[in-house]
mmCIF file of C-alpha atoms and ligand atoms in Angstrom:
data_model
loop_
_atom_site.group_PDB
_atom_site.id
_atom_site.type_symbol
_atom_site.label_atom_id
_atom_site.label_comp_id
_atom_site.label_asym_id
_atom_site.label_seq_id
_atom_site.Cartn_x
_atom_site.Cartn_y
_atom_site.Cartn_z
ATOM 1 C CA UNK A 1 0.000 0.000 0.000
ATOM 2 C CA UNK A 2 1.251 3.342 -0.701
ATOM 3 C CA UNK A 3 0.063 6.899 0.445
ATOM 4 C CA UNK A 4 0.266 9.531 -2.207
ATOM 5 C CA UNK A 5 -0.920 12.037 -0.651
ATOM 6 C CA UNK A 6 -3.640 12.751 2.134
ATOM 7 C CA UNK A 7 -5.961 9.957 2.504
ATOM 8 C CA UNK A 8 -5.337 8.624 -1.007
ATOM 9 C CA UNK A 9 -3.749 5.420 -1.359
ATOM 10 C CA UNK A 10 -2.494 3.206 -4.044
ATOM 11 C CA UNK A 11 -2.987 -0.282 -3.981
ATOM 12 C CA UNK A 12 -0.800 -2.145 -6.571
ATOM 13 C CA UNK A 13 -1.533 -5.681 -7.989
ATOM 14 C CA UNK A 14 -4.746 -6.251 -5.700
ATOM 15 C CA UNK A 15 -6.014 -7.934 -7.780
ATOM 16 C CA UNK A 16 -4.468 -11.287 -9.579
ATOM 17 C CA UNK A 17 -4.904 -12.075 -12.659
ATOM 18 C CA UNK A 18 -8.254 -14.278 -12.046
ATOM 19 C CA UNK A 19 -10.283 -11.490 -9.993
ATOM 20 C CA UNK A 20 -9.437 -9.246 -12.735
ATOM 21 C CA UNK A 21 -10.123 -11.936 -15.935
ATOM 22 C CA UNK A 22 -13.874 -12.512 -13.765
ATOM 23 C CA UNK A 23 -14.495 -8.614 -13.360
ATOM 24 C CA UNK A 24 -14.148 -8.268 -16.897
ATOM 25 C CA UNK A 25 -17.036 -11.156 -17.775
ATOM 26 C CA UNK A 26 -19.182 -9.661 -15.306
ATOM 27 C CA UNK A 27 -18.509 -6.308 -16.840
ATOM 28 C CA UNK A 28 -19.502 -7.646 -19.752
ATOM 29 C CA UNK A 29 -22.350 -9.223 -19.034
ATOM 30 C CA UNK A 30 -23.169 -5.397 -16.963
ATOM 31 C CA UNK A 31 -22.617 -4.040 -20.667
ATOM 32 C CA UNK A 32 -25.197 -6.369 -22.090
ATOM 33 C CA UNK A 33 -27.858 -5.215 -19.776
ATOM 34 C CA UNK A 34 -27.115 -1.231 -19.779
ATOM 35 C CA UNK A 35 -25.227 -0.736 -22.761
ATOM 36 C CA UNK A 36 -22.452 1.943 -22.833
ATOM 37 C CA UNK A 37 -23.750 5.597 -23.450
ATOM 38 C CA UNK A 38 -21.130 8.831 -24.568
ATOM 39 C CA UNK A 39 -21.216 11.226 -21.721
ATOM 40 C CA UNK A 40 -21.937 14.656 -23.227
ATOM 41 C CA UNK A 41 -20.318 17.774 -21.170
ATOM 42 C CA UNK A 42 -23.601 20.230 -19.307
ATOM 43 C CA UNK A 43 -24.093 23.091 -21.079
ATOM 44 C CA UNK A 44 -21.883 22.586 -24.422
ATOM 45 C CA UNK A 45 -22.903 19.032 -24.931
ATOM 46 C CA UNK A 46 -19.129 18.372 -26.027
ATOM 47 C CA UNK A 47 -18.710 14.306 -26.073
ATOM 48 C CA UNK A 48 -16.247 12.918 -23.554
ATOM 49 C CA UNK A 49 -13.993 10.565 -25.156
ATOM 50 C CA UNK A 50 -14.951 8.081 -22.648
ATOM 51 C CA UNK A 51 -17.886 5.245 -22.750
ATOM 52 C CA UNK A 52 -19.679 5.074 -19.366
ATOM 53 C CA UNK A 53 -22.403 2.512 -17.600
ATOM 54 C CA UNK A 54 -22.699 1.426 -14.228
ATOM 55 C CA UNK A 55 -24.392 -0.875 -12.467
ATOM 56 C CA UNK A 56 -25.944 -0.427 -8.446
ATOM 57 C CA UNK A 57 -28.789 0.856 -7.443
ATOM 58 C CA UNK A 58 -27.821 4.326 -8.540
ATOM 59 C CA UNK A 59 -25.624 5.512 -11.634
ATOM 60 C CA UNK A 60 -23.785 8.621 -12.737
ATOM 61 C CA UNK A 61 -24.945 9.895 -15.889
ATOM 62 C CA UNK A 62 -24.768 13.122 -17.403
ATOM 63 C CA UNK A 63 -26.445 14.787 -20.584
ATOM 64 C CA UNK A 64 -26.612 18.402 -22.076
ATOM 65 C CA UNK A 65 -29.596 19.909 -20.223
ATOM 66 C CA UNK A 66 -29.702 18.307 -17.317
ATOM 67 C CA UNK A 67 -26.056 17.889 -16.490
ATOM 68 C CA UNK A 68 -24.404 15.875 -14.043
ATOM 69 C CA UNK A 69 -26.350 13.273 -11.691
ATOM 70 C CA UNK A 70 -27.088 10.204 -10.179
ATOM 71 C CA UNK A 71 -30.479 8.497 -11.070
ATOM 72 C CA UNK A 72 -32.039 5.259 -10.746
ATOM 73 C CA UNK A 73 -32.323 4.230 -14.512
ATOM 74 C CA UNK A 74 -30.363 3.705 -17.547
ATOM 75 C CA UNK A 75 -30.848 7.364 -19.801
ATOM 76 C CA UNK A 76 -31.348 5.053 -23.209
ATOM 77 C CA UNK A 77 -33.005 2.160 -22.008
ATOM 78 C CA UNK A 78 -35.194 3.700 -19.148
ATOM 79 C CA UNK A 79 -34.246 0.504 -17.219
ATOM 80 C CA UNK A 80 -32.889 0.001 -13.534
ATOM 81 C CA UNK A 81 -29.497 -0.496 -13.416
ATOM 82 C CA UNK A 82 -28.062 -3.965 -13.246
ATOM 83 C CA UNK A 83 -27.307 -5.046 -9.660
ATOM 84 C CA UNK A 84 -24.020 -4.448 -7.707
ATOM 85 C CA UNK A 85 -22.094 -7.862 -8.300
ATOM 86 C CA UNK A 86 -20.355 -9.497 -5.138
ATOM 87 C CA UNK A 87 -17.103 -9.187 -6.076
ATOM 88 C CA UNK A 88 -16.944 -5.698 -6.020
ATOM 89 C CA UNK A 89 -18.432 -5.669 -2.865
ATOM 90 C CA UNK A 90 -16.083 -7.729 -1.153
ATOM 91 C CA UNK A 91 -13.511 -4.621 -2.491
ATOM 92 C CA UNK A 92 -15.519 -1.863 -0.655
ATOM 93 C CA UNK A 93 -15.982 -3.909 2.246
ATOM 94 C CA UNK A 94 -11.582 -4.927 2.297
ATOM 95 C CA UNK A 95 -10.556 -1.644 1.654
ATOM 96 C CA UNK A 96 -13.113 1.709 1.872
ATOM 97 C CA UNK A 97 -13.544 1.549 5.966
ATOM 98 C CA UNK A 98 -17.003 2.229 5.570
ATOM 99 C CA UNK A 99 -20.177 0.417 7.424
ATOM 100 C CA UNK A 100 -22.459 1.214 4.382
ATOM 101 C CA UNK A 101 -22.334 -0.366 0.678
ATOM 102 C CA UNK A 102 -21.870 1.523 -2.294
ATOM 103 C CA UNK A 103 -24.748 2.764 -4.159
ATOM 104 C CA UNK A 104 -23.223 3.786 -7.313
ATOM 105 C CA UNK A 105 -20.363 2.078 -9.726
ATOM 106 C CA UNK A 106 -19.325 3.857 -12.374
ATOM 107 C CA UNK A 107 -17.850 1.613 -15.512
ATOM 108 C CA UNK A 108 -15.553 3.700 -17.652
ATOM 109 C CA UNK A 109 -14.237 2.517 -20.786
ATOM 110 C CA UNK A 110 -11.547 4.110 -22.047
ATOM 111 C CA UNK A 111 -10.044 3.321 -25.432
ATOM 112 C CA UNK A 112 -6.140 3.701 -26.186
ATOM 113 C CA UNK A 113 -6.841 6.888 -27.284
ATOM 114 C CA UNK A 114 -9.151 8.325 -24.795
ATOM 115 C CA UNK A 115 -8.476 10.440 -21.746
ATOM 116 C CA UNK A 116 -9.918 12.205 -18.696
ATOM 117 C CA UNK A 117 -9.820 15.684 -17.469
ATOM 118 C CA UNK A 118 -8.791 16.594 -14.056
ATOM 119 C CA UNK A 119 -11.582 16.866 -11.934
ATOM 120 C CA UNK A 120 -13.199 16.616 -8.142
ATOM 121 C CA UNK A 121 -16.068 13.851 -7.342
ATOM 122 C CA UNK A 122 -18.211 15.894 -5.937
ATOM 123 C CA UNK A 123 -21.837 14.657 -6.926
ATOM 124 C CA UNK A 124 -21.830 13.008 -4.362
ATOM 125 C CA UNK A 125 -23.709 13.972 -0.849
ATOM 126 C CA UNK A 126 -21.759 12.295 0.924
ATOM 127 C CA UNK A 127 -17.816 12.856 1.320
ATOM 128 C CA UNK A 128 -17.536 10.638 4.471
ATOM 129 C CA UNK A 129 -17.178 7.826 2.241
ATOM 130 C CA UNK A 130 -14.146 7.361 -0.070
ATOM 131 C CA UNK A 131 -14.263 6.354 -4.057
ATOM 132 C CA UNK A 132 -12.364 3.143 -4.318
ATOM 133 C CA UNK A 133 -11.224 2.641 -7.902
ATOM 134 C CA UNK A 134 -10.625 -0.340 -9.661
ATOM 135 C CA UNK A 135 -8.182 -0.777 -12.955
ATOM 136 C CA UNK A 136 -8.672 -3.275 -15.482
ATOM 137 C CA UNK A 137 -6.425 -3.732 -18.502
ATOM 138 C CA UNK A 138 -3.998 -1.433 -20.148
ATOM 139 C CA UNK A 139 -2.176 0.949 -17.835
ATOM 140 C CA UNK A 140 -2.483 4.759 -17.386
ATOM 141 C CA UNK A 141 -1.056 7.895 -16.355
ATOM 142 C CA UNK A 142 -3.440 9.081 -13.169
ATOM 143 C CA UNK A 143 -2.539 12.590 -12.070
ATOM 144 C CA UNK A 144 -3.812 13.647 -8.769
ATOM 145 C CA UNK A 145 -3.651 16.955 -7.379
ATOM 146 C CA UNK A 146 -5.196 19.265 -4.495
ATOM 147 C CA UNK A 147 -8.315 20.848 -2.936
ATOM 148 C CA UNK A 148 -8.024 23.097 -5.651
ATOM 149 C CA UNK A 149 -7.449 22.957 -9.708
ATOM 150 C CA UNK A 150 -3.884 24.789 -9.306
ATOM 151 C CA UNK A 151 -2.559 22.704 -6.875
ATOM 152 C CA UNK A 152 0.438 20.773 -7.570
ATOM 153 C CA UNK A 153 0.027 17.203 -9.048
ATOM 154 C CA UNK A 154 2.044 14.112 -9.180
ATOM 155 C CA UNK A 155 1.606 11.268 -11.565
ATOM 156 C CA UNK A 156 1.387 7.918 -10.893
ATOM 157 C CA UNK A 157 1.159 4.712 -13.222
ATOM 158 C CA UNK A 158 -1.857 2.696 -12.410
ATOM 159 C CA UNK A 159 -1.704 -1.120 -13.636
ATOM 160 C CA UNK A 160 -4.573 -3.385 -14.299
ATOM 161 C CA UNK A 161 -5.796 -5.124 -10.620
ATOM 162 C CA UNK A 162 -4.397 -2.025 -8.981
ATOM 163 C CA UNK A 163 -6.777 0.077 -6.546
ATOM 164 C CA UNK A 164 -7.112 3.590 -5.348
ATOM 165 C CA UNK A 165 -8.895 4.471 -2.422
ATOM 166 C CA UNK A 166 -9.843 8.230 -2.121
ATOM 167 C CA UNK A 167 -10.596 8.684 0.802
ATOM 168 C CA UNK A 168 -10.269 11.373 4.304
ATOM 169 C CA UNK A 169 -8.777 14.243 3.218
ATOM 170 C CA UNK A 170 -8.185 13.144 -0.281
ATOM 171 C CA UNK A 171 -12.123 12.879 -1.088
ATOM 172 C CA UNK A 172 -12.220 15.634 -3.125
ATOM 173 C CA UNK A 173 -8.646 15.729 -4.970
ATOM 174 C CA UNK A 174 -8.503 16.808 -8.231
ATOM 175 C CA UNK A 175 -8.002 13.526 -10.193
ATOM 176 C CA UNK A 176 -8.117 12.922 -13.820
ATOM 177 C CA UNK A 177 -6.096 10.299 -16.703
ATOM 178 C CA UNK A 178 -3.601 11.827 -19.051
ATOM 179 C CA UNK A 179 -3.174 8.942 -21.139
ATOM 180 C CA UNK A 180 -3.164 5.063 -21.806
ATOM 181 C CA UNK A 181 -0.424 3.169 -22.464
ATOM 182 C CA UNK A 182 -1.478 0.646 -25.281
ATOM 183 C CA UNK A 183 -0.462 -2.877 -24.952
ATOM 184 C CA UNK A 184 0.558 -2.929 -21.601
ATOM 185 C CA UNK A 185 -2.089 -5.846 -20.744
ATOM 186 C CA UNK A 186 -3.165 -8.634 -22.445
ATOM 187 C CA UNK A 187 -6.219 -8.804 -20.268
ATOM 188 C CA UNK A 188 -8.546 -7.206 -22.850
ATOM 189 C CA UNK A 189 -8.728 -8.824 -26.425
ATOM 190 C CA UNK A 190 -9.160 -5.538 -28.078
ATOM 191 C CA UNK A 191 -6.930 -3.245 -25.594
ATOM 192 C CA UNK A 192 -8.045 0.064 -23.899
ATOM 193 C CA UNK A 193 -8.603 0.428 -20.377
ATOM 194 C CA UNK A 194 -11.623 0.119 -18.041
ATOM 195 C CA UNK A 195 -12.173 1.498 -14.713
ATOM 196 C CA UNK A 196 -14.638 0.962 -11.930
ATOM 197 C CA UNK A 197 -15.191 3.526 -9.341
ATOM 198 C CA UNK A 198 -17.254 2.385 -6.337
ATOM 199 C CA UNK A 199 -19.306 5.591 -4.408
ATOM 200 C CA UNK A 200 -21.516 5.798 -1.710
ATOM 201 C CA UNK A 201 -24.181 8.784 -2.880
ATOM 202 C CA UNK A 202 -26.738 9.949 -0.718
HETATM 203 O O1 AKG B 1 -10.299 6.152 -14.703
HETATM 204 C C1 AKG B 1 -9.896 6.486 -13.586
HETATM 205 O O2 AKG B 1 -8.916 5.971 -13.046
HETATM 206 C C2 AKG B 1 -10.586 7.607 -12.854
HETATM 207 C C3 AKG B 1 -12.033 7.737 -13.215
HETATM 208 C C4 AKG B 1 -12.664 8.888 -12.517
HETATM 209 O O3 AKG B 1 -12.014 9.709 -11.937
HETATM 210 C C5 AKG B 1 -14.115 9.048 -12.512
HETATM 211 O O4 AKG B 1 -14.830 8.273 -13.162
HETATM 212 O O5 AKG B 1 -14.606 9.970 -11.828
HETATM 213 MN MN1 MN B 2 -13.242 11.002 -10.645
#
């Protein structure tokens, strides 16, 4: 385990090679239920170059008008998300130091190509609980930063089966992905990257 900063810690190589190969059937099995939407930007409605679902009770979607959110439903297929599966419970409940379950897991799909923007997590209500982040296939460059945007940030390589706990002080970080480093797992036929962030909402 390593701290990088306040309350955020790394977790290389949790998972082996056969926690991550059966995260990424149920993933897509989560797919074939709620299939991956383009989250649009509030406001501009500029496409992120990520593909999101999620599965829980709740899930993070976003669109043009109504912006950022959790809700109950898939925004395509007007259907309940598919359920929280155990393994990714048995994650929260090693390694978030929470007595409540998550309510909310966002799947990210990132191809080789695709990036995300440094940002907080902050659609949340509550910050008591930590985001615990799972990585599945090809690494990336994570960059994590302060309280606030200018803060300095340090980089850190994040492998597939490694976790990040954000957590205490390091809730609301500014996080984001620079980059993905193609072929740097074999554990997705067609590369990219996929991550799972676990959140408690409400
Ligand atoms: O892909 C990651 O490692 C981070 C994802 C993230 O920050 C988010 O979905 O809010
Ligand atoms: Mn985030």
């Amino acid at each position: 385990m390593l701290e990088i900063a306040n309350g955020i810690r790394h977790l290389p190589g949790y998972l082996e090679r056969a926690g991550q190969q059966s995260l990424v059937e149920i993933v897509r099995g989560i797919v074939a239920e709620a299939p991956l939407f383009i989250p649009v930007m509030p406001g501009t409605g500029k496409p992120m170059s990520v593909r999101m679902t999620n599965c829980g009770p709740l899930g993070w979607v976003t669109d043009k008008e109504r912006g950022y959110r959790y809700q109950a439903t898939h925004p395509a297929t007007g259907r309940s998300w598919p359920a929280m599966p155990e393994p990714l419970l048995d994650i929260w409940n090693a390694v978030s130091d929470y007595p409540l379950p998550p309510q909310a897991c966002l799947i990210n799909f990132y191809s080789d190509d695709a990036k995300m923007g440094l940002h907080q997590d902050k659609d949340e209500q509550d910050f008591g609980a930590p985001v615990v982040s799972v990585s599945l296939g090809n690494s990336c460059l994570f960059r994590v930063g302060g309280l606030s945007r200018n803060d300095r940030t340090q980089s850190i390589k994040l492998a597939s089966g490694d976790v990040v706990v954000l957590g205490g002080a390091g809730r609301l970080c500014f996080h984001g992905v620079d980059r993905i480093y193609p072929s740097t797992s074999t554990l997705l036929k067609n590369g990219g990257r996929i991550n799972l962030t676990l959140r408690r909402v409400s």
